[in-house]
Amino acid sequence: MEESPALTAMRNIASYILKAADEIDSNQIEELVETLVEIYKSNGGRKILVMGAGRSGLVGRAFAMRLMHLGFNVYVLGDTIVPSITDKDLVIAISGSGKTRLIVTAAEAAKAVGAKIAAITSFPESPLGKLADIVIRVPGRTKETFKMDDYFARQILGIHAPLAPLGTLFEDTTLILLDGIIYELMVKLGISEEEMRERHANIE
Amino acid sequence: MEESPALTAMRNIASYILKAADEIDSNQIEELVETLVEIYKSNGGRKILVMGAGRSGLVGRAFAMRLMHLGFNVYVLGDTIVPSITDKDLVIAISGSGKTRLIVTAAEAAKAVGAKIAAITSFPESPLGKLADIVIRVPGRTKETFKMDDYFARQILGIHAPLAPLGTLFEDTTLILLDGIIYELMVKLGISEEEMRERHANIE
Amino acid sequence: MEESPALTAMRNIASYILKAADEIDSNQIEELVETLVEIYKSNGGRKILVMGAGRSGLVGRAFAMRLMHLGFNVYVLGDTIVPSITDKDLVIAISGSGKTRLIVTAAEAAKAVGAKIAAITSFPESPLGKLADIVIRVPGRTKETFKMDDYFARQILGIHAPLAPLGTLFEDTTLILLDGIIYELMVKLGISEEEMRERHANIE
Amino acid sequence: MEESPALTAMRNIASYILKAADEIDSNQIEELVETLVEIYKSNGGRKILVMGAGRSGLVGRAFAMRLMHLGFNVYVLGDTIVPSITDKDLVIAISGSGKTRLIVTAAEAAKAVGAKIAAITSFPESPLGKLADIVIRVPGRTKETFKMDDYFARQILGIHAPLAPLGTLFEDTTLILLDGIIYELMVKLGISEEEMRERHANIE
């Protein structure tokens, strides 16, 4: 039997992510990591609120779960339990286009109370990017820019067909990047996998 | 500046996914794709319910969103709106270990009403794998088998450090595989990205 | 043993709801019910999107579940599965103050695509009330107006202590009103409890 | 214009709740309140996990939000952020029938790690009721017992028509009871509404 087209597409997406890593700025990542390390040292005194709409929101939730496993005091916009945010807290907002209305509105509300905003977006010049204190640019076709990004996909992968619809490349790349950040935090904070397992939900 | 360790880890995870594609059985994928194509042709008469706990649940939700964009009548366990399931419907259950209690219990309930069960798991011999009609085996360290999978990671990547904690490799690999399946469905069903964009949530 | 203070408070809240029913305008309710009956007759062609933040959002979700049991094509903002909204659709937005930022922003987005907006709020003159096509005014202390509403509570119940904190009276009153609307829809649409039970989630 | 049937049904439900208060055992409530007061004094060291399926789950979430506003360290099964549960923690499980499969399974898992279980149910002899350490019986028609409870409704209200479909009476009565418990906790713990408002989510 021939290989399933799904596997071919899977390889293409993974190759895209591999090459996207070349496009991401280490300094931007280190700025976020340093802020997270500081927050960790507050022993729960400083909170993190993660937000994103649609699949970007799911990627944010996956990151938030791991931050909880590391011992952070972390929350997700849209969960039942979301506390009041203050000027000591960090908001991590994920939006490929940087224009998602509810996320920009929520980030503005967080900025108004003095929270630090970290944006993960393909567009540092977007409304979300502009209001953020820390921006990590993650390349990806977004809903807004599929034509431009199709060109980008051709450039780096040499393929002409649409690789993945809508925000897929941004979302998948962001998930893997954030899991890379989890790895870096484990190392920097000296947290073992065993400690993380102990904090993992046991009612599921 | 040296490259951020997060980027190195990101590359390692993407490389893992790339090589994991070699381990996944095209026949298993095609069985699921054929069932999905049949369901699509029912014009909403047959429903899909996606389920998973924790990060596996988030991966399932990301897949469910894209199935909705393709025009499927799809639901997610844990959402507010979840209809009654019948023997015409398909349940897609995601669990690395195949032992997650609430997912096995829910899959048993679905099987009892005659629904078809597709399991995505690292362990076809697990309780979830055994009760499923379709099984796609996705390699990955899971919470249960981190030692074995650490060996697997060494084998394919030549690295010795833990690549990613807990179920990360299973979850990330599964997300990219499922996005590959979305690509295959677009091609097989002749659905353009433009049609998907029109079905994308516009209140966000 | 003396009666638990919780039971006394429970009676006070139920008494408040009973008397709040005198303050709610039947014409406003009938306007919403007629719209819902029209939508029902579209056989799923017209969708309903329910939205609210915090506990108002939970009240909206409880209403949405029952609308699904009645056979409506209904969705909840914040669920994984939320389709694109069009000018044929109805948005039901719940906010005591009528000023909740994310809900006003979402309702504006819905209005921009031409959807009909029904607001349930204590303040018809609020931003949400003003943009809505249908407004049902539900009395209640809200976060914004606790002093005024404390007066209102004294007026109708003759008690001076705070009856219930924050938006509790609005939220509880709204839930019971919406369950009253479900009863009216059952009667008007001729839907039996048995039909509703068949549509109730069976995987739980 | 005649009164809307929805308002009449609303009055009936509120009257039902008012009379249901006579059926609820103050001792059972006080047992839960005392446990909550003890947990409060642990200053976040002891956690609470609230769980319920469908509308019972929404009622539990509304209670959990208020517990958070009071300063409890509280989580909801189904939220993204759910920590590991230990033998110091309290699980509050809500199920009218006491037989909801996923809730019984989750409560069993919590009991296995030694957590204290409080059940809110119409059936103390149900699987959930039997495994619980604290049971509060809340009368209500449930999906299982609609005939019996229809009789109960006739008894206390003198009406013959179905008052509210499926679990409505249990769910609505439980919400108002739990809001009564919040009032009692405010008084017992000396927490002002102002303190609660400060803990209320400000990004919404």
mmCIF file with all atom_site columns, C-alpha atoms in Angstrom, chain C residues 69-180:
data_model
loop_
_atom_site.group_PDB
_atom_site.id
_atom_site.type_symbol
_atom_site.label_atom_id
_atom_site.label_alt_id
_atom_site.label_comp_id
_atom_site.label_asym_id
_atom_site.label_entity_id
_atom_site.label_seq_id
_atom_site.pdbx_PDB_ins_code
_atom_site.Cartn_x
_atom_site.Cartn_y
_atom_site.Cartn_z
_atom_site.occupancy
_atom_site.B_iso_or_equiv
_atom_site.pdbx_formal_charge
_atom_site.auth_seq_id
_atom_site.auth_comp_id
_atom_site.auth_asym_id
_atom_site.auth_atom_id
_atom_site.pdbx_PDB_model_num
ATOM 1   C CA . HIS C 1 69  ? -33.064 19.140 24.196 1.00 0.00 ? 69  HIS C CA 1
ATOM 2   C CA . LEU C 1 70  ? -35.996 20.924 22.523 1.00 0.00 ? 70  LEU C CA 1
ATOM 3   C CA . GLY C 1 71  ? -34.313 20.400 19.135 1.00 0.00 ? 71  GLY C CA 1
ATOM 4   C CA . PHE C 1 72  ? -32.800 23.835 18.480 1.00 0.00 ? 72  PHE C CA 1
ATOM 5   C CA . ASN C 1 73  ? -29.502 24.260 16.631 1.00 0.00 ? 73  ASN C CA 1
ATOM 6   C CA . VAL C 1 74  ? -27.787 26.068 19.501 1.00 0.00 ? 74  VAL C CA 1
ATOM 7   C CA . TYR C 1 75  ? -24.193 26.965 20.402 1.00 0.00 ? 75  TYR C CA 1
ATOM 8   C CA . VAL C 1 76  ? -22.381 28.605 23.301 1.00 0.00 ? 76  VAL C CA 1
ATOM 9   C CA . LEU C 1 77  ? -19.599 31.179 23.019 1.00 0.00 ? 77  LEU C CA 1
ATOM 10  C CA . GLY C 1 78  ? -16.568 29.572 24.663 1.00 0.00 ? 78  GLY C CA 1
ATOM 11  C CA . ASP C 1 79  ? -17.391 26.009 23.592 1.00 0.00 ? 79  ASP C CA 1
ATOM 12  C CA . THR C 1 80  ? -14.953 24.302 21.233 1.00 0.00 ? 80  THR C CA 1
ATOM 13  C CA . ILE C 1 81  ? -17.590 23.978 18.546 1.00 0.00 ? 81  ILE C CA 1
ATOM 14  C CA . VAL C 1 82  ? -18.900 27.428 17.570 1.00 0.00 ? 82  VAL C CA 1
ATOM 15  C CA . PRO C 1 83  ? -19.912 27.958 13.934 1.00 0.00 ? 83  PRO C CA 1
ATOM 16  C CA . SER C 1 84  ? -19.966 31.104 11.848 1.00 0.00 ? 84  SER C CA 1
ATOM 17  C CA . ILE C 1 85  ? -22.935 33.381 12.638 1.00 0.00 ? 85  ILE C CA 1
ATOM 18  C CA . THR C 1 86  ? -25.054 34.994 9.904  1.00 0.00 ? 86  THR C CA 1
ATOM 19  C CA . ASP C 1 87  ? -27.903 37.483 9.604  1.00 0.00 ? 87  ASP C CA 1
ATOM 20  C CA . LYS C 1 88  ? -30.438 34.665 9.983  1.00 0.00 ? 88  LYS C CA 1
ATOM 21  C CA . ASP C 1 89  ? -29.175 33.781 13.467 1.00 0.00 ? 89  ASP C CA 1
ATOM 22  C CA . LEU C 1 90  ? -30.099 34.871 16.990 1.00 0.00 ? 90  LEU C CA 1
ATOM 23  C CA . VAL C 1 91  ? -27.595 35.821 19.685 1.00 0.00 ? 91  VAL C CA 1
ATOM 24  C CA . ILE C 1 92  ? -28.784 35.705 23.307 1.00 0.00 ? 92  ILE C CA 1
ATOM 25  C CA . ALA C 1 93  ? -26.432 37.767 25.481 1.00 0.00 ? 93  ALA C CA 1
ATOM 26  C CA . ILE C 1 94  ? -26.694 37.764 29.282 1.00 0.00 ? 94  ILE C CA 1
ATOM 27  C CA . SER C 1 95  ? -25.110 40.493 31.405 1.00 0.00 ? 95  SER C CA 1
ATOM 28  C CA . GLY C 1 96  ? -26.529 41.999 34.589 1.00 0.00 ? 96  GLY C CA 1
ATOM 29  C CA . SER C 1 97  ? -24.698 45.292 34.161 1.00 0.00 ? 97  SER C CA 1
ATOM 30  C CA . GLY C 1 98  ? -24.969 45.242 30.369 1.00 0.00 ? 98  GLY C CA 1
ATOM 31  C CA . LYS C 1 99  ? -21.390 46.495 30.330 1.00 0.00 ? 99  LYS C CA 1
ATOM 32  C CA . THR C 1 100 ? -19.290 43.292 30.494 1.00 0.00 ? 100 THR C CA 1
ATOM 33  C CA . ARG C 1 101 ? -16.590 44.156 28.003 1.00 0.00 ? 101 ARG C CA 1
ATOM 34  C CA . LEU C 1 102 ? -16.060 40.829 26.207 1.00 0.00 ? 102 LEU C CA 1
ATOM 35  C CA . ILE C 1 103 ? -19.818 40.286 25.890 1.00 0.00 ? 103 ILE C CA 1
ATOM 36  C CA . VAL C 1 104 ? -20.456 43.767 24.501 1.00 0.00 ? 104 VAL C CA 1
ATOM 37  C CA . THR C 1 105 ? -17.563 43.268 22.043 1.00 0.00 ? 105 THR C CA 1
ATOM 38  C CA . ALA C 1 106 ? -18.929 39.878 20.969 1.00 0.00 ? 106 ALA C CA 1
ATOM 39  C CA . ALA C 1 107 ? -22.482 41.224 20.630 1.00 0.00 ? 107 ALA C CA 1
ATOM 40  C CA . GLU C 1 108 ? -21.182 44.088 18.482 1.00 0.00 ? 108 GLU C CA 1
ATOM 41  C CA . ALA C 1 109 ? -19.416 41.569 16.237 1.00 0.00 ? 109 ALA C CA 1
ATOM 42  C CA . ALA C 1 110 ? -22.658 39.588 15.935 1.00 0.00 ? 110 ALA C CA 1
ATOM 43  C CA . LYS C 1 111 ? -24.641 42.731 15.142 1.00 0.00 ? 111 LYS C CA 1
ATOM 44  C CA . ALA C 1 112 ? -22.089 43.640 12.470 1.00 0.00 ? 112 ALA C CA 1
ATOM 45  C CA . VAL C 1 113 ? -22.903 40.424 10.563 1.00 0.00 ? 113 VAL C CA 1
ATOM 46  C CA . GLY C 1 114 ? -26.615 41.193 10.890 1.00 0.00 ? 114 GLY C CA 1
ATOM 47  C CA . ALA C 1 115 ? -27.604 38.687 13.589 1.00 0.00 ? 115 ALA C CA 1
ATOM 48  C CA . LYS C 1 116 ? -30.594 39.515 15.799 1.00 0.00 ? 116 LYS C CA 1
ATOM 49  C CA . ILE C 1 117 ? -29.508 40.286 19.378 1.00 0.00 ? 117 ILE C CA 1
ATOM 50  C CA . ALA C 1 118 ? -31.565 39.500 22.483 1.00 0.00 ? 118 ALA C CA 1
ATOM 51  C CA . ALA C 1 119 ? -30.172 40.926 25.704 1.00 0.00 ? 119 ALA C CA 1
ATOM 52  C CA . ILE C 1 120 ? -31.054 39.818 29.215 1.00 0.00 ? 120 ILE C CA 1
ATOM 53  C CA . THR C 1 121 ? -29.878 42.534 31.566 1.00 0.00 ? 121 THR C CA 1
ATOM 54  C CA . SER C 1 122 ? -30.888 44.686 34.531 1.00 0.00 ? 122 SER C CA 1
ATOM 55  C CA . PHE C 1 123 ? -30.039 47.819 32.524 1.00 0.00 ? 123 PHE C CA 1
ATOM 56  C CA . PRO C 1 124 ? -31.856 48.365 29.216 1.00 0.00 ? 124 PRO C CA 1
ATOM 57  C CA . GLU C 1 125 ? -29.924 51.630 28.844 1.00 0.00 ? 125 GLU C CA 1
ATOM 58  C CA . SER C 1 126 ? -26.531 49.875 29.052 1.00 0.00 ? 126 SER C CA 1
ATOM 59  C CA . PRO C 1 127 ? -24.296 49.378 25.984 1.00 0.00 ? 127 PRO C CA 1
ATOM 60  C CA . LEU C 1 128 ? -25.589 45.821 25.601 1.00 0.00 ? 128 LEU C CA 1
ATOM 61  C CA . GLY C 1 129 ? -29.218 46.874 26.092 1.00 0.00 ? 129 GLY C CA 1
ATOM 62  C CA . LYS C 1 130 ? -28.906 49.649 23.542 1.00 0.00 ? 130 LYS C CA 1
ATOM 63  C CA . LEU C 1 131 ? -27.516 47.507 20.752 1.00 0.00 ? 131 LEU C CA 1
ATOM 64  C CA . ALA C 1 132 ? -30.047 44.692 21.280 1.00 0.00 ? 132 ALA C CA 1
ATOM 65  C CA . ASP C 1 133 ? -33.152 44.113 19.168 1.00 0.00 ? 133 ASP C CA 1
ATOM 66  C CA . ILE C 1 134 ? -34.963 42.436 22.068 1.00 0.00 ? 134 ILE C CA 1
ATOM 67  C CA . VAL C 1 135 ? -34.345 43.321 25.721 1.00 0.00 ? 135 VAL C CA 1
ATOM 68  C CA . ILE C 1 136 ? -35.680 41.450 28.735 1.00 0.00 ? 136 ILE C CA 1
ATOM 69  C CA . ARG C 1 137 ? -35.082 43.434 31.907 1.00 0.00 ? 137 ARG C CA 1
ATOM 70  C CA . VAL C 1 138 ? -34.430 41.165 34.902 1.00 0.00 ? 138 VAL C CA 1
ATOM 71  C CA . PRO C 1 139 ? -34.110 42.996 38.213 1.00 0.00 ? 139 PRO C CA 1
ATOM 72  C CA . GLY C 1 140 ? -31.115 42.140 40.317 1.00 0.00 ? 140 GLY C CA 1
ATOM 73  C CA . ARG C 1 141 ? -28.273 43.616 42.224 1.00 0.00 ? 141 ARG C CA 1
ATOM 74  C CA . THR C 1 142 ? -25.334 43.609 39.936 1.00 0.00 ? 142 THR C CA 1
ATOM 75  C CA . LYS C 1 143 ? -21.695 44.278 40.572 1.00 0.00 ? 143 LYS C CA 1
ATOM 76  C CA . GLU C 1 144 ? -22.268 47.848 39.390 1.00 0.00 ? 144 GLU C CA 1
ATOM 77  C CA . THR C 1 145 ? -25.309 48.751 41.399 1.00 0.00 ? 145 THR C CA 1
ATOM 78  C CA . PHE C 1 146 ? -25.185 46.939 44.668 1.00 0.00 ? 146 PHE C CA 1
ATOM 79  C CA . LYS C 1 147 ? -26.215 49.993 46.610 1.00 0.00 ? 147 LYS C CA 1
ATOM 80  C CA . MET C 1 148 ? -29.232 50.777 44.488 1.00 0.00 ? 148 MET C CA 1
ATOM 81  C CA . ASP C 1 149 ? -30.222 47.128 44.370 1.00 0.00 ? 149 ASP C CA 1
ATOM 82  C CA . ASP C 1 150 ? -29.804 46.728 48.074 1.00 0.00 ? 150 ASP C CA 1
ATOM 83  C CA . TYR C 1 151 ? -32.489 49.386 48.256 1.00 0.00 ? 151 TYR C CA 1
ATOM 84  C CA . PHE C 1 152 ? -34.538 47.398 45.737 1.00 0.00 ? 152 PHE C CA 1
ATOM 85  C CA . ALA C 1 153 ? -34.096 44.271 47.831 1.00 0.00 ? 153 ALA C CA 1
ATOM 86  C CA . ARG C 1 154 ? -35.302 46.118 50.907 1.00 0.00 ? 154 ARG C CA 1
ATOM 87  C CA . GLN C 1 155 ? -38.265 47.448 48.986 1.00 0.00 ? 155 GLN C CA 1
ATOM 88  C CA . ILE C 1 156 ? -39.590 44.130 47.850 1.00 0.00 ? 156 ILE C CA 1
ATOM 89  C CA . LEU C 1 157 ? -38.487 41.830 50.642 1.00 0.00 ? 157 LEU C CA 1
ATOM 90  C CA . GLY C 1 158 ? -38.322 44.163 53.603 1.00 0.00 ? 158 GLY C CA 1
ATOM 91  C CA . ILE C 1 159 ? -34.867 42.884 54.540 1.00 0.00 ? 159 ILE C CA 1
ATOM 92  C CA . HIS C 1 160 ? -31.853 45.052 55.202 1.00 0.00 ? 160 HIS C CA 1
ATOM 93  C CA . ALA C 1 161 ? -28.908 42.647 55.144 1.00 0.00 ? 161 ALA C CA 1
ATOM 94  C CA . PRO C 1 162 ? -27.215 41.898 51.843 1.00 0.00 ? 162 PRO C CA 1
ATOM 95  C CA . LEU C 1 163 ? -29.235 39.051 50.469 1.00 0.00 ? 163 LEU C CA 1
ATOM 96  C CA . ALA C 1 164 ? -26.655 37.546 48.174 1.00 0.00 ? 164 ALA C CA 1
ATOM 97  C CA . PRO C 1 165 ? -23.282 38.881 47.015 1.00 0.00 ? 165 PRO C CA 1
ATOM 98  C CA . LEU C 1 166 ? -22.377 40.393 43.643 1.00 0.00 ? 166 LEU C CA 1
ATOM 99  C CA . GLY C 1 167 ? -24.579 39.332 40.726 1.00 0.00 ? 167 GLY C CA 1
ATOM 100 C CA . THR C 1 168 ? -26.222 36.379 42.535 1.00 0.00 ? 168 THR C CA 1
ATOM 101 C CA . LEU C 1 169 ? -29.805 37.684 42.450 1.00 0.00 ? 169 LEU C CA 1
ATOM 102 C CA . PHE C 1 170 ? -29.628 38.578 38.764 1.00 0.00 ? 170 PHE C CA 1
ATOM 103 C CA . GLU C 1 171 ? -28.069 35.239 37.862 1.00 0.00 ? 171 GLU C CA 1
ATOM 104 C CA . ASP C 1 172 ? -30.440 33.083 39.907 1.00 0.00 ? 172 ASP C CA 1
ATOM 105 C CA . THR C 1 173 ? -33.514 35.016 38.768 1.00 0.00 ? 173 THR C CA 1
ATOM 106 C CA . THR C 1 174 ? -32.408 34.749 35.142 1.00 0.00 ? 174 THR C CA 1
ATOM 107 C CA . LEU C 1 175 ? -31.886 30.972 35.389 1.00 0.00 ? 175 LEU C CA 1
ATOM 108 C CA . ILE C 1 176 ? -35.389 30.434 36.734 1.00 0.00 ? 176 ILE C CA 1
ATOM 109 C CA . LEU C 1 177 ? -36.916 32.809 34.160 1.00 0.00 ? 177 LEU C CA 1
ATOM 110 C CA . LEU C 1 178 ? -35.142 30.971 31.330 1.00 0.00 ? 178 LEU C CA 1
ATOM 111 C CA . ASP C 1 179 ? -36.393 27.641 32.692 1.00 0.00 ? 179 ASP C CA 1
ATOM 112 C CA . GLY C 1 180 ? -39.868 29.212 32.620 1.00 0.00 ? 180 GLY C CA 1
#
